[in-house]
Coordinates of C-alpha atoms in Angstrom, one line a residue:
Chain A
M198 CA -19.2 35.2 2.6
P199 CA -22.4 32.9 3.0
T200 CA -22.1 29.1 3.2
P201 CA -21.1 27.9 -0.3
K202 CA -23.4 26.2 -2.9
R203 CA -22.8 22.4 -2.9
I204 CA -21.1 20.6 -5.9
T205 CA -22.7 17.8 -7.4
G206 CA -21.5 16.0 -10.5
V207 CA -17.9 14.7 -11.6
L208 CA -15.3 15.8 -9.6
A209 CA -11.2 14.7 -10.3
P210 CA -8.8 14.3 -7.8
V211 CA -6.6 16.5 -9.8
V212 CA -3.2 14.9 -10.4
T213 CA -0.3 17.3 -9.4
P214 CA 2.3 17.9 -12.1
F215 CA 6.0 18.2 -11.1
K216 CA 8.9 19.8 -12.6
R217 CA 12.1 17.7 -13.3
D218 CA 13.3 18.8 -9.8
L219 CA 10.1 17.3 -8.3
S220 CA 8.9 20.8 -7.3
P221 CA 5.1 21.6 -8.5
D222 CA 4.7 22.8 -11.9
V223 CA 2.0 25.6 -11.4
A224 CA 1.6 26.5 -15.0
R225 CA 0.7 22.6 -16.4
Y226 CA -1.3 22.4 -13.0
L227 CA -3.6 25.5 -13.9
R228 CA -3.7 24.6 -17.6
H229 CA -4.9 21.1 -16.4
C230 CA -7.5 22.3 -13.8
K231 CA -8.7 24.5 -16.5
W232 CA -9.2 21.7 -18.9
L233 CA -10.8 19.6 -16.6
L234 CA -13.5 22.3 -15.8
D235 CA -14.1 23.1 -19.4
H236 CA -14.6 19.3 -20.2
G237 CA -17.1 17.7 -17.7
C238 CA -16.1 18.2 -13.9
A239 CA -18.4 20.0 -11.8
G240 CA -15.9 20.5 -9.3
L241 CA -12.0 19.8 -8.6
A242 CA -11.0 17.6 -5.5
V243 CA -7.5 18.9 -5.4
F244 CA -5.1 17.1 -2.9
G245 CA -6.7 13.7 -3.1
T246 CA -5.2 10.3 -3.1
N247 CA -4.1 10.5 -7.0
S248 CA -2.7 14.2 -6.3
E249 CA 0.0 12.7 -4.6
A250 CA -1.3 15.3 -1.9
N251 CA 0.3 13.1 0.9
S252 CA 3.6 13.6 -0.9
L253 CA 3.1 17.2 -0.2
S254 CA 4.0 19.2 2.7
A255 CA 1.1 21.5 4.2
D256 CA 2.8 24.6 3.1
E257 CA 3.4 23.0 -0.5
R258 CA -0.7 22.6 -0.6
M259 CA -1.3 25.9 0.9
V260 CA 0.5 27.8 -1.7
L261 CA -0.4 25.6 -4.8
L262 CA -4.3 26.2 -3.3
E263 CA -3.4 29.8 -3.3
Q264 CA -1.8 29.9 -7.3
L265 CA -5.0 28.2 -8.6
I266 CA -7.3 30.8 -7.3
H267 CA -5.3 33.6 -7.9
G268 CA -4.9 31.8 -11.4
G269 CA -8.5 32.0 -12.3
V270 CA -10.0 28.7 -10.9
P271 CA -13.3 29.7 -8.9
A272 CA -13.1 28.7 -5.2
E273 CA -16.7 27.5 -5.4
R274 CA -15.6 24.6 -7.5
L275 CA -12.8 23.0 -5.2
M276 CA -13.1 20.7 -2.5
P277 CA -9.5 20.3 -1.5
G278 CA -8.3 17.5 0.6
T279 CA -7.3 18.8 4.0
G280 CA -7.2 15.6 6.4
C281 CA -3.7 14.9 7.5
C282 CA -2.1 12.5 10.3
A283 CA -1.4 15.8 12.6
L284 CA -4.5 17.6 14.1
T285 CA -2.7 21.0 13.6
D286 CA -2.0 20.5 10.1
S287 CA -5.6 19.4 9.3
V288 CA -7.0 22.4 11.2
R289 CA -4.4 24.9 9.5
L290 CA -5.4 23.5 6.0
T291 CA -9.0 23.4 6.6
A292 CA -8.9 26.9 7.7
H293 CA -7.1 28.2 4.7
A294 CA -9.2 26.3 2.3
V295 CA -12.7 27.9 4.2
K296 CA -10.9 31.2 4.2
L297 CA -10.3 31.3 0.6
G298 CA -14.0 30.4 0.1
C299 CA -13.5 26.9 -1.5
A300 CA -17.0 24.7 -1.6
G301 CA -15.7 22.2 0.7
V302 CA -13.0 20.0 1.8
L303 CA -12.6 16.2 1.7
M304 CA -11.3 15.0 5.1
L305 CA -8.9 11.9 5.3
P306 CA -9.0 10.6 8.8
P307 CA -5.9 10.6 10.5
F308 CA -4.3 7.3 8.8
Y309 CA -0.9 6.7 10.6
Y310 CA -2.1 4.9 13.7
K311 CA -4.1 1.6 13.3
G312 CA -6.8 0.4 15.2
V313 CA -8.0 3.8 16.2
S314 CA -11.6 3.8 17.7
D315 CA -14.4 5.6 16.7
E316 CA -14.3 7.6 19.7
G317 CA -10.7 8.7 18.6
L318 CA -12.1 9.5 15.1
Y319 CA -14.7 11.5 16.3
R320 CA -12.7 13.6 18.6
N321 CA -10.6 14.3 15.5
F322 CA -13.0 15.5 13.2
A323 CA -15.0 17.4 16.3
E324 CA -11.7 19.1 17.1
V325 CA -11.0 20.3 13.4
I326 CA -14.7 21.6 13.5
E327 CA -14.4 23.5 16.7
R328 CA -10.8 25.2 15.9
V329 CA -11.8 26.0 12.5
G330 CA -15.2 27.4 14.1
D331 CA -16.6 28.6 10.4
S332 CA -20.2 28.0 9.9
R333 CA -19.2 27.9 5.8
L334 CA -17.2 24.6 6.6
Q335 CA -18.5 22.0 4.5
L336 CA -16.9 18.8 5.4
Y337 CA -16.8 15.8 3.3
L338 CA -15.5 12.5 4.8
Y339 CA -12.9 10.5 2.9
H340 CA -13.6 6.8 3.7
I341 CA -11.0 4.9 1.3
P342 CA -9.9 2.1 3.8
P343 CA -8.0 0.1 0.9
V344 CA -5.2 3.0 1.2
S345 CA -5.7 5.1 4.7
Q346 CA -6.5 1.4 6.6
M347 CA -8.7 3.8 8.6
P348 CA -12.5 3.3 7.8
I349 CA -15.3 5.6 8.4
S350 CA -18.3 3.7 10.0
L351 CA -21.8 4.3 9.7
A352 CA -22.0 5.3 13.3
L353 CA -19.3 7.8 13.1
I354 CA -21.1 9.4 10.5
E355 CA -24.2 9.4 12.1
R356 CA -23.0 11.1 15.4
L357 CA -21.1 13.7 13.2
L358 CA -24.4 14.4 11.6
K359 CA -26.2 14.9 14.6
H360 CA -23.7 17.1 16.3
Y361 CA -22.7 19.3 13.2
P362 CA -25.4 19.0 11.0
G363 CA -24.9 21.8 8.7
T364 CA -21.1 21.1 8.5
A365 CA -21.2 17.2 7.8
A366 CA -21.9 17.6 4.2
G367 CA -21.1 14.4 2.6
V368 CA -18.7 11.3 1.9
K369 CA -16.5 9.9 -0.8
D370 CA -17.1 6.3 -0.6
S371 CA -13.8 4.8 -2.3
S372 CA -14.2 1.2 -0.3
G373 CA -14.6 0.0 -3.7
D374 CA -17.7 -2.0 -1.9
W375 CA -21.1 -1.3 -3.4
N376 CA -22.9 -2.6 -0.4
N377 CA -21.1 0.1 1.7
T378 CA -22.2 2.9 -0.6
R379 CA -25.7 1.7 -0.6
A380 CA -26.0 1.7 3.3
M381 CA -24.5 5.1 3.5
L382 CA -27.1 6.4 0.8
E383 CA -30.0 4.4 2.3
A384 CA -29.0 5.8 5.8
F385 CA -28.0 9.2 5.2
A386 CA -29.0 10.4 1.8
G387 CA -32.4 11.6 2.9
S388 CA -30.8 14.1 5.6
G389 CA -28.9 16.2 3.2
F390 CA -25.9 14.4 3.4
D391 CA -24.1 14.0 -0.1
V392 CA -22.9 10.8 -1.1
F393 CA -20.3 10.4 -3.9
A394 CA -19.0 7.3 -5.4
G395 CA -15.3 7.1 -5.2
S396 CA -15.2 5.7 -9.1
E397 CA -17.5 6.2 -11.9
V398 CA -18.2 2.7 -12.1
F399 CA -20.7 3.0 -9.3
L400 CA -22.0 6.2 -10.6
L401 CA -25.3 5.1 -11.9
D402 CA -26.0 3.2 -8.9
N403 CA -25.3 6.0 -6.9
M404 CA -27.4 8.3 -8.8
R405 CA -30.4 5.8 -8.7
G406 CA -29.7 5.4 -5.0
G407 CA -30.0 9.1 -4.1
G408 CA -26.2 10.3 -4.4
K409 CA -24.7 13.3 -6.0
G410 CA -22.1 12.2 -8.4
C411 CA -18.6 10.9 -8.2
I412 CA -15.2 11.9 -7.2
T413 CA -12.7 9.6 -9.6
A414 CA -9.3 9.4 -10.5
T415 CA -10.1 8.7 -14.0
G416 CA -12.2 12.2 -14.1
N417 CA -8.9 13.7 -14.5
I418 CA -8.7 11.9 -18.2
N419 CA -12.2 10.9 -19.1
P420 CA -14.6 13.8 -17.5
G421 CA -16.9 14.1 -20.7
A422 CA -17.9 10.6 -20.8
I423 CA -18.5 10.5 -17.2
N424 CA -20.4 13.7 -17.2
R425 CA -22.5 12.6 -19.9
L426 CA -23.9 9.7 -17.8
F427 CA -24.4 11.9 -14.9
E428 CA -26.4 14.3 -16.9
N429 CA -28.6 11.8 -18.6
W430 CA -28.8 9.1 -15.6
Q431 CA -32.2 9.1 -16.2
G432 CA -32.3 8.9 -19.5
P433 CA -32.8 5.8 -22.1
N434 CA -29.0 5.6 -22.8
A435 CA -27.9 5.5 -19.1
D436 CA -26.9 1.6 -18.7
A437 CA -24.8 2.2 -22.1
L438 CA -23.2 5.2 -21.2
Q439 CA -21.9 3.6 -17.8
K440 CA -20.8 0.4 -19.5
D441 CA -18.9 2.7 -21.9
I442 CA -17.0 4.4 -18.9
T443 CA -16.6 1.3 -17.0
A444 CA -14.8 -0.2 -19.8
T445 CA -12.4 2.8 -19.7
R446 CA -12.0 2.7 -16.0
N447 CA -11.2 -1.3 -16.4
V448 CA -8.5 -0.4 -18.6
M449 CA -6.9 2.3 -16.4
Q450 CA -7.3 -0.3 -13.3
K451 CA -4.9 -2.5 -14.6
Y452 CA -2.0 -0.2 -14.2
P453 CA -0.8 1.9 -11.2
M454 CA -3.3 4.6 -11.2
M455 CA -1.4 7.7 -10.5
A456 CA 1.6 7.0 -12.8
A457 CA -1.1 5.6 -15.4
L458 CA -3.0 8.8 -15.6
K459 CA 0.3 11.3 -15.9
A460 CA 1.5 8.8 -18.5
V461 CA -1.8 9.3 -20.1
I462 CA -1.8 13.2 -19.9
A463 CA 1.6 13.4 -21.1
H464 CA 0.7 11.2 -24.2
Y465 CA -2.4 12.9 -25.2
G466 CA -1.1 16.5 -24.4
R467 CA 2.4 15.8 -26.4
D468 CA 4.1 16.7 -23.1
P469 CA 6.2 13.9 -21.9
D470 CA 7.2 16.0 -18.7
W471 CA 3.7 15.3 -17.3
A472 CA 4.9 11.8 -16.5
T473 CA 7.1 13.0 -13.6
V474 CA 5.9 11.5 -10.0
R475 CA 7.3 12.0 -6.7
P476 CA 8.7 9.4 -4.7
P477 CA 7.8 6.8 -3.2
L478 CA 5.9 6.7 -6.6
V479 CA 7.5 5.4 -9.8
E480 CA 6.5 6.2 -13.3
L481 CA 5.4 4.1 -15.7
A482 CA 7.9 1.8 -17.4
P483 CA 7.8 2.9 -21.4
E484 CA 6.5 -0.7 -22.4
R485 CA 3.8 -0.4 -20.0
K486 CA 2.7 3.2 -21.0
K487 CA 3.0 1.8 -24.9
S488 CA 0.3 -1.1 -23.8
L489 CA -1.9 1.5 -21.6
V490 CA -1.8 4.0 -24.9
A491 CA -2.6 0.9 -27.2
E492 CA -5.6 -0.1 -25.0
L493 CA -7.2 3.1 -24.8
E494 CA -6.4 3.9 -28.7
G495 CA -8.5 0.5 -28.9
R496 CA -11.4 2.2 -27.4
D497 CA -11.1 5.4 -29.4
F498 CA -10.5 7.2 -26.3
D499 CA -9.1 10.7 -26.6
M500 CA -8.8 14.2 -24.4
P501 CA -10.4 16.8 -26.6
G502 CA -8.0 19.7 -27.2
L503 CA -5.4 18.8 -24.8
A504 CA -2.5 18.7 -27.1
R505 CA -3.4 22.1 -28.5
E506 CA -3.7 23.9 -25.1
S507 CA -0.3 22.3 -24.3
A508 CA 1.3 23.2 -27.2
A509 CA 0.1 26.9 -27.1
A510 CA 1.4 27.2 -23.8
T511 CA 4.8 25.9 -24.4
A512 CA 4.8 27.9 -28.0
Chain B
M298 CA 31.0 19.4 13.4
P299 CA 32.3 15.7 13.1
T300 CA 30.1 12.9 12.5
P301 CA 28.4 11.9 15.8
K302 CA 29.3 9.0 17.7
R303 CA 26.8 6.1 17.2
I304 CA 24.3 5.3 20.2
T305 CA 24.3 1.9 21.5
G306 CA 22.0 0.7 24.1
V307 CA 18.3 1.5 25.2
L308 CA 16.6 4.1 23.5
A309 CA 12.8 5.1 24.4
P310 CA 10.6 6.8 21.8
V311 CA 9.8 9.4 24.2
V312 CA 6.2 9.9 24.8
T313 CA 5.3 13.5 24.1
P314 CA 2.9 15.5 26.9
F315 CA 0.4 17.9 25.9
K316 CA -1.2 20.3 28.0
R317 CA -5.2 20.5 28.2
D318 CA -5.5 22.4 25.1
L319 CA -3.3 19.7 23.4
S320 CA -0.4 21.5 22.8
P321 CA 3.1 20.4 23.4
D322 CA 3.8 20.7 27.0
V323 CA 7.6 21.8 27.0
A324 CA 8.3 21.4 30.5
R325 CA 7.2 18.1 31.1
Y326 CA 8.7 16.9 28.0
L327 CA 11.9 18.1 29.3
R328 CA 11.7 16.6 32.6
H329 CA 10.7 13.2 31.3
C330 CA 13.5 13.1 28.8
K331 CA 16.1 14.1 31.6
W332 CA 14.5 11.4 34.0
L333 CA 15.3 8.8 31.2
L334 CA 18.7 9.9 30.4
D335 CA 19.5 9.6 34.3
H336 CA 17.7 6.2 34.5
G337 CA 19.1 4.0 31.9
C338 CA 18.4 5.4 28.5
A339 CA 21.6 5.9 26.5
G340 CA 19.4 7.6 23.7
L341 CA 16.1 9.2 23.2
A342 CA 14.5 8.5 19.9
V343 CA 12.0 11.4 20.1
F344 CA 9.3 11.5 17.6
G345 CA 8.3 7.7 16.8
T346 CA 5.5 6.1 17.0
N347 CA 4.7 6.2 20.9
S348 CA 5.4 9.7 20.8
E349 CA 2.5 10.4 18.8
A350 CA 4.8 12.2 16.3
N351 CA 2.7 11.5 13.7
S352 CA 0.0 13.7 15.4
L353 CA 2.5 16.6 15.4
S354 CA 3.1 19.0 12.6
A355 CA 6.5 19.5 11.0
D356 CA 7.1 22.5 12.4
E357 CA 5.8 21.6 15.9
R358 CA 8.5 18.9 16.0
M359 CA 11.3 21.2 14.9
V360 CA 10.1 24.0 17.6
L361 CA 10.5 21.0 20.2
L362 CA 13.6 19.6 19.1
E363 CA 15.2 23.0 19.7
Q364 CA 13.4 23.4 23.0
L365 CA 14.9 20.2 24.3
I366 CA 18.4 21.0 23.4
H367 CA 18.3 24.4 24.3
G368 CA 16.8 23.1 27.4
G369 CA 19.8 20.8 28.3
V370 CA 19.3 17.3 26.4
P371 CA 22.3 16.7 24.6
A372 CA 21.9 16.4 21.0
E373 CA 24.6 13.6 20.8
R374 CA 21.9 11.5 22.7
L375 CA 19.0 12.1 20.3
M376 CA 17.8 10.3 17.1
P377 CA 14.5 12.0 16.3
G378 CA 12.0 10.3 13.7
T379 CA 12.1 12.2 10.6
G380 CA 10.3 10.0 8.2
C381 CA 7.2 11.6 6.7
C382 CA 4.7 10.9 3.8
A383 CA 5.9 14.1 2.2
L384 CA 9.5 13.9 0.7
T385 CA 9.7 18.0 1.4
D386 CA 9.0 17.6 5.0
S387 CA 11.7 14.3 5.5
V388 CA 14.3 16.4 3.9
R389 CA 13.4 19.6 6.1
L390 CA 13.3 17.6 9.3
T391 CA 16.2 15.7 8.6
A392 CA 18.2 18.3 7.9
H393 CA 17.2 20.5 10.6
A394 CA 18.3 17.5 12.9
V395 CA 21.5 16.8 11.1
K396 CA 22.3 20.8 11.5
L397 CA 21.3 20.9 15.2
G398 CA 24.1 17.8 15.9
C399 CA 21.8 15.1 16.4
A400 CA 23.3 11.4 16.7
G401 CA 20.9 10.1 13.7
V402 CA 17.6 10.3 12.4
L403 CA 15.2 7.3 12.5
M404 CA 13.2 7.3 9.3
L405 CA 9.9 5.8 8.6
P406 CA 9.4 5.0 4.8
P407 CA 6.3 7.2 3.3
F408 CA 3.2 5.4 4.4
Y409 CA 0.2 6.8 2.8
Y410 CA 0.7 4.8 -0.4
K411 CA 0.2 1.1 0.0
G412 CA 2.0 -1.6 -2.3
V413 CA 4.8 1.0 -3.3
S414 CA 7.9 -0.6 -5.0
D415 CA 11.3 -1.0 -3.4
E416 CA 12.6 1.2 -6.4
G417 CA 9.9 4.1 -5.3
L418 CA 11.1 3.6 -1.6
Y419 CA 14.9 3.7 -2.6
R420 CA 14.2 6.6 -4.4
N421 CA 12.8 8.3 -1.3
F422 CA 15.6 7.7 1.1
A423 CA 18.3 8.4 -1.6
E424 CA 16.5 11.6 -2.6
V425 CA 16.4 12.7 1.2
I426 CA 20.1 11.9 1.6
E427 CA 21.3 13.5 -1.4
R428 CA 18.9 16.8 -0.6
V429 CA 20.5 17.0 2.9
G430 CA 23.8 16.6 1.5
D431 CA 25.7 16.1 4.8
S432 CA 28.0 13.6 5.4
R433 CA 27.2 13.7 9.1
L434 CA 23.9 12.2 8.6
Q435 CA 23.3 8.9 10.5
L436 CA 20.3 7.5 8.7
Y437 CA 18.5 4.6 10.9
L438 CA 15.9 2.9 9.0
Y439 CA 12.3 2.4 10.8
H440 CA 10.9 -0.7 9.7
I441 CA 7.4 -1.0 11.5
P442 CA 5.1 -2.9 9.0
P443 CA 2.3 -3.4 11.6
V444 CA 1.7 0.3 11.7
S445 CA 3.3 1.7 8.6
Q446 CA 2.0 -1.1 6.3
M447 CA 5.1 -0.2 4.4
P448 CA 7.8 -2.8 5.4
I449 CA 11.5 -2.3 4.5
S450 CA 13.0 -5.1 2.8
L451 CA 16.6 -6.8 3.0
A452 CA 17.1 -5.9 -0.5
L453 CA 16.3 -2.3 0.2
I454 CA 18.8 -2.1 3.1
E455 CA 21.5 -3.7 1.1
R456 CA 21.4 -1.1 -1.8
L457 CA 21.2 1.7 0.5
L458 CA 24.4 0.3 2.2
K459 CA 26.0 -0.1 -1.1
H460 CA 25.0 3.4 -1.9
Y461 CA 25.5 5.5 1.0
P462 CA 27.9 3.3 3.1
G463 CA 28.6 6.0 5.6
T464 CA 25.3 7.2 5.8
A465 CA 22.9 4.4 6.2
A466 CA 23.5 3.5 9.8
G467 CA 21.1 0.7 10.8
V468 CA 17.7 0.0 11.5
K469 CA 15.0 -0.4 14.1
D470 CA 13.0 -3.5 13.7
S471 CA 9.7 -3.4 15.0
S472 CA 8.1 -6.1 13.0
G473 CA 7.7 -8.3 16.1
D474 CA 9.2 -10.9 13.9
W475 CA 12.4 -12.4 15.1
N476 CA 13.3 -14.4 12.2
N477 CA 13.2 -10.9 10.7
T478 CA 15.8 -9.2 13.1
R479 CA 17.7 -12.4 12.6
A480 CA 17.9 -12.4 9.0
M481 CA 19.1 -8.4 9.2
L482 CA 21.6 -9.3 11.8
E483 CA 23.0 -11.9 9.5
A484 CA 22.9 -10.1 6.5
F485 CA 24.2 -6.5 7.9
A486 CA 25.4 -6.6 11.6
G487 CA 28.8 -7.4 10.1
S488 CA 29.1 -4.3 7.9
G489 CA 28.9 -1.7 10.6
F490 CA 25.2 -1.7 10.4
D491 CA 23.6 -1.2 13.8
V492 CA 20.4 -3.3 14.0
F493 CA 18.2 -2.5 17.0
A494 CA 14.9 -4.6 18.3
G495 CA 11.9 -2.6 18.3
S496 CA 10.8 -4.4 21.7
E497 CA 13.1 -5.3 24.7
V498 CA 11.4 -8.7 24.2
F499 CA 14.0 -9.4 21.8
L500 CA 17.0 -7.5 23.2
L501 CA 19.0 -10.5 24.6
D502 CA 18.5 -12.5 21.3
N503 CA 19.4 -9.3 19.4
M504 CA 22.7 -8.8 21.6
R505 CA 23.8 -12.3 21.1
G506 CA 23.2 -12.0 17.5
G507 CA 25.3 -8.8 17.0
G508 CA 22.9 -6.2 17.9
K509 CA 23.4 -2.9 19.2
G510 CA 20.5 -2.4 21.6
C511 CA 16.7 -1.7 21.6
I512 CA 14.7 1.2 20.9
T513 CA 11.4 0.6 23.0
A514 CA 8.1 1.8 24.1
T515 CA 8.5 0.7 27.4
G516 CA 12.0 2.4 27.6
N517 CA 10.0 5.0 28.7
I518 CA 8.9 3.8 31.9
N519 CA 11.2 0.8 32.7
P520 CA 14.7 2.0 31.3
G521 CA 16.5 0.8 34.3
A522 CA 15.6 -2.9 34.0
I523 CA 16.0 -2.9 30.6
N524 CA 19.4 -1.4 30.3
R525 CA 20.6 -3.6 33.2
L526 CA 20.1 -6.6 30.7
F527 CA 22.0 -4.2 28.2
E528 CA 24.9 -4.1 30.5
N529 CA 25.1 -7.5 31.5
W530 CA 23.9 -9.3 28.4
Q531 CA 27.0 -11.7 28.8
G532 CA 26.7 -12.0 32.2
P533 CA 25.7 -15.1 34.2
N534 CA 21.9 -13.4 35.0
A535 CA 21.1 -12.3 31.4
D536 CA 18.1 -14.8 31.0
A537 CA 16.8 -14.0 34.3
L538 CA 17.0 -10.2 33.8
Q539 CA 15.2 -10.9 30.3
K540 CA 12.5 -12.9 31.7
D541 CA 11.7 -10.2 34.1
I542 CA 11.4 -7.0 31.6
T543 CA 9.8 -9.5 29.3
A544 CA 7.1 -9.9 32.0
T545 CA 6.9 -6.4 32.4
R546 CA 6.3 -5.7 28.8
N547 CA 3.7 -8.4 28.7
V548 CA 1.6 -6.5 30.9
M549 CA 2.0 -3.1 29.2
Q550 CA 1.0 -5.1 25.8
K551 CA -2.5 -5.7 27.0
Y552 CA -3.5 -2.1 26.9
P553 CA -3.2 0.5 24.1
M554 CA 0.4 1.2 24.3
M555 CA 0.5 4.9 24.1
A556 CA -2.4 5.5 26.3
A557 CA -1.2 3.1 29.0
L558 CA 2.2 4.6 29.0
K559 CA 0.8 8.2 29.6
A560 CA -1.1 6.6 32.4
V561 CA 1.6 5.0 33.9
I562 CA 3.8 8.2 34.2
A563 CA 0.6 10.2 35.2
H564 CA 0.1 7.6 38.3
Y565 CA 4.3 7.0 39.2
G566 CA 4.8 10.8 38.7
R567 CA 1.6 11.7 40.4
D568 CA 0.8 13.8 37.7
P569 CA -2.5 13.1 36.3
D570 CA -2.4 15.7 33.5
W571 CA 0.2 13.4 31.7
A572 CA -2.5 11.2 30.6
T573 CA -3.7 13.6 27.7
V574 CA -3.3 12.2 24.4
R575 CA -4.2 14.0 20.7
P576 CA -6.9 12.6 18.9
P577 CA -7.3 10.1 16.8
L578 CA -5.8 8.4 20.2
V579 CA -8.0 8.2 23.5
E580 CA -6.8 8.0 27.2
L581 CA -7.0 5.0 29.1
A582 CA -10.6 4.5 30.7
P583 CA -10.6 4.8 34.7
E584 CA -11.3 1.2 35.2
R585 CA -8.3 0.0 32.7
K586 CA -5.9 2.5 34.2
K587 CA -6.7 0.9 37.6
S588 CA -6.1 -2.6 36.5
L589 CA -3.1 -1.5 34.8
V590 CA -1.6 -0.1 37.7
A591 CA -2.5 -3.4 40.0
E592 CA -1.0 -5.5 37.3
L593 CA 2.3 -3.3 37.8
E594 CA 2.2 -3.0 41.4
G595 CA 1.7 -7.0 41.7
R596 CA 5.3 -7.0 39.8
D597 CA 7.0 -4.8 42.3
F598 CA 7.2 -2.0 39.4
D599 CA 8.6 1.5 39.9
M600 CA 9.7 4.5 38.5
P601 CA 12.1 5.5 40.9
G602 CA 12.5 9.4 41.6
L603 CA 9.8 10.5 39.2
A604 CA 7.3 11.6 41.9
R605 CA 9.7 13.5 43.6
E606 CA 11.0 15.8 40.4
S607 CA 7.3 16.3 39.1
A608 CA 6.6 17.5 42.7
A609 CA 9.6 20.0 42.9
A610 CA 8.7 21.2 39.2
T611 CA 5.1 22.1 40.3
A612 CA 5.9 23.6 43.6

């Protein structure tokens, strides 16, 4: 197989549905992935932070990825998260994703030990690349210091790009700090290194700076509107489109994101079981869910076709 | 099998040796475990923070635990770390350790997601206990907020003790905050809940407050002296013994702990391969190693018998 074509546009870190016994719910998962691809997502960053991926074992992730692909989700639209605390897990998940033909992988740094040096992080990524040993690997670095507590510095990116120019493919910047995204764009966007904003709030700025799109939690529920901006970022309405999706994002940000995304999907899909999360997360309390939905309705928010598809599946 | 007898005294979070290809080195591991048990350790908290356990996959941990026990380390002296980000991994590792007859397990909270509620953490631990479903399980909570960034509150301990009185067995407090350890002792030491200091610096205070010992990184290299204080904490020399082990600890704390522990074992065992760490950690630079050893020599520090055993094994 050749090196996969790089994804640009809007990617969702797909939320992972669980049955009441907390096992992954493959039927709902496949349905949601297909809905996302049909409604604006260029790709699916499965097993991201908002996927509760770190609440899944390595084996659970591998089985789910196979089930997605066998269920009809094209591998060339997948960018699974494969960065774990343990080097051996990261190697195993990454090799598996490459072998299945995934467009790329989105890799967290090992995040248990704190205050680790750039040298140590470099060795981690280099070791994964060397052990996977496959030129098809497209590695996207996942910079999310508020959660991982383990930043990925510009110097580290520079070193990886220098040593693995065909492999170090890009970054997702979830720092929430536009100055950092701008610095990444200025330093690397000209070298074929694809910068994705970690939130649609920065999508227009990112595109204007030479970025390639965004990988965003709310891509799970609002992919159509976010993609409209991606497709029209050079058009006359771009600022208005940005303002609109930012307003929806701002509603979501008032709530614990993962539980809120699932509550919204449960509501608009008329499928209450969607709300289930794995510990240590907790589902949204009923009154919080009510206020979230009321705020979204106030914005004429909708998830077109979701209830119909979910009704058809459970009929 | 009956519920195992609880360990009291000094436990080491055993450092995990790696071969040059970064795979676990079982022969060196077994040798070090036996040296520790022969030189002052009451128990071995394998797969702790200082064991680089979070750089090992779940399967690697399970295989190593079996190899230890089959190699002659008594299960009743083992307290493996089994707390992972993924509920399913925590359940699997915990059930495995209980089945093998381990004295207890030392359980990190799931540590990827930040700002998680006590309700979510309670559900995590309760779910593990329920799924393991074995009255022999002795669960020690692992409070290490500087690394896990996920504290275990007094309210959470109280709730677990109330619902699982025979199972919630104790805590390791690695907060580095004596006021927190004291609060745990005052609240729970009278209820059969065993409080271990996370550093020998607090060993005497912990014993005087009703605690049961310490689980400490430097137990890997200085178990004899630390155990002398444990055995004589009510004796006339207790404060002098405390002062001595604190001084050695203070030397170690100037260096990155895991690399420093391995450098010390490599030096005193005349076995340079011991220094290997897995990414994202980095071994001690030669000049740092030299200054560490010089500081220890200045304190007449030794690891009795280590070089002899290591020479015999490699002869």
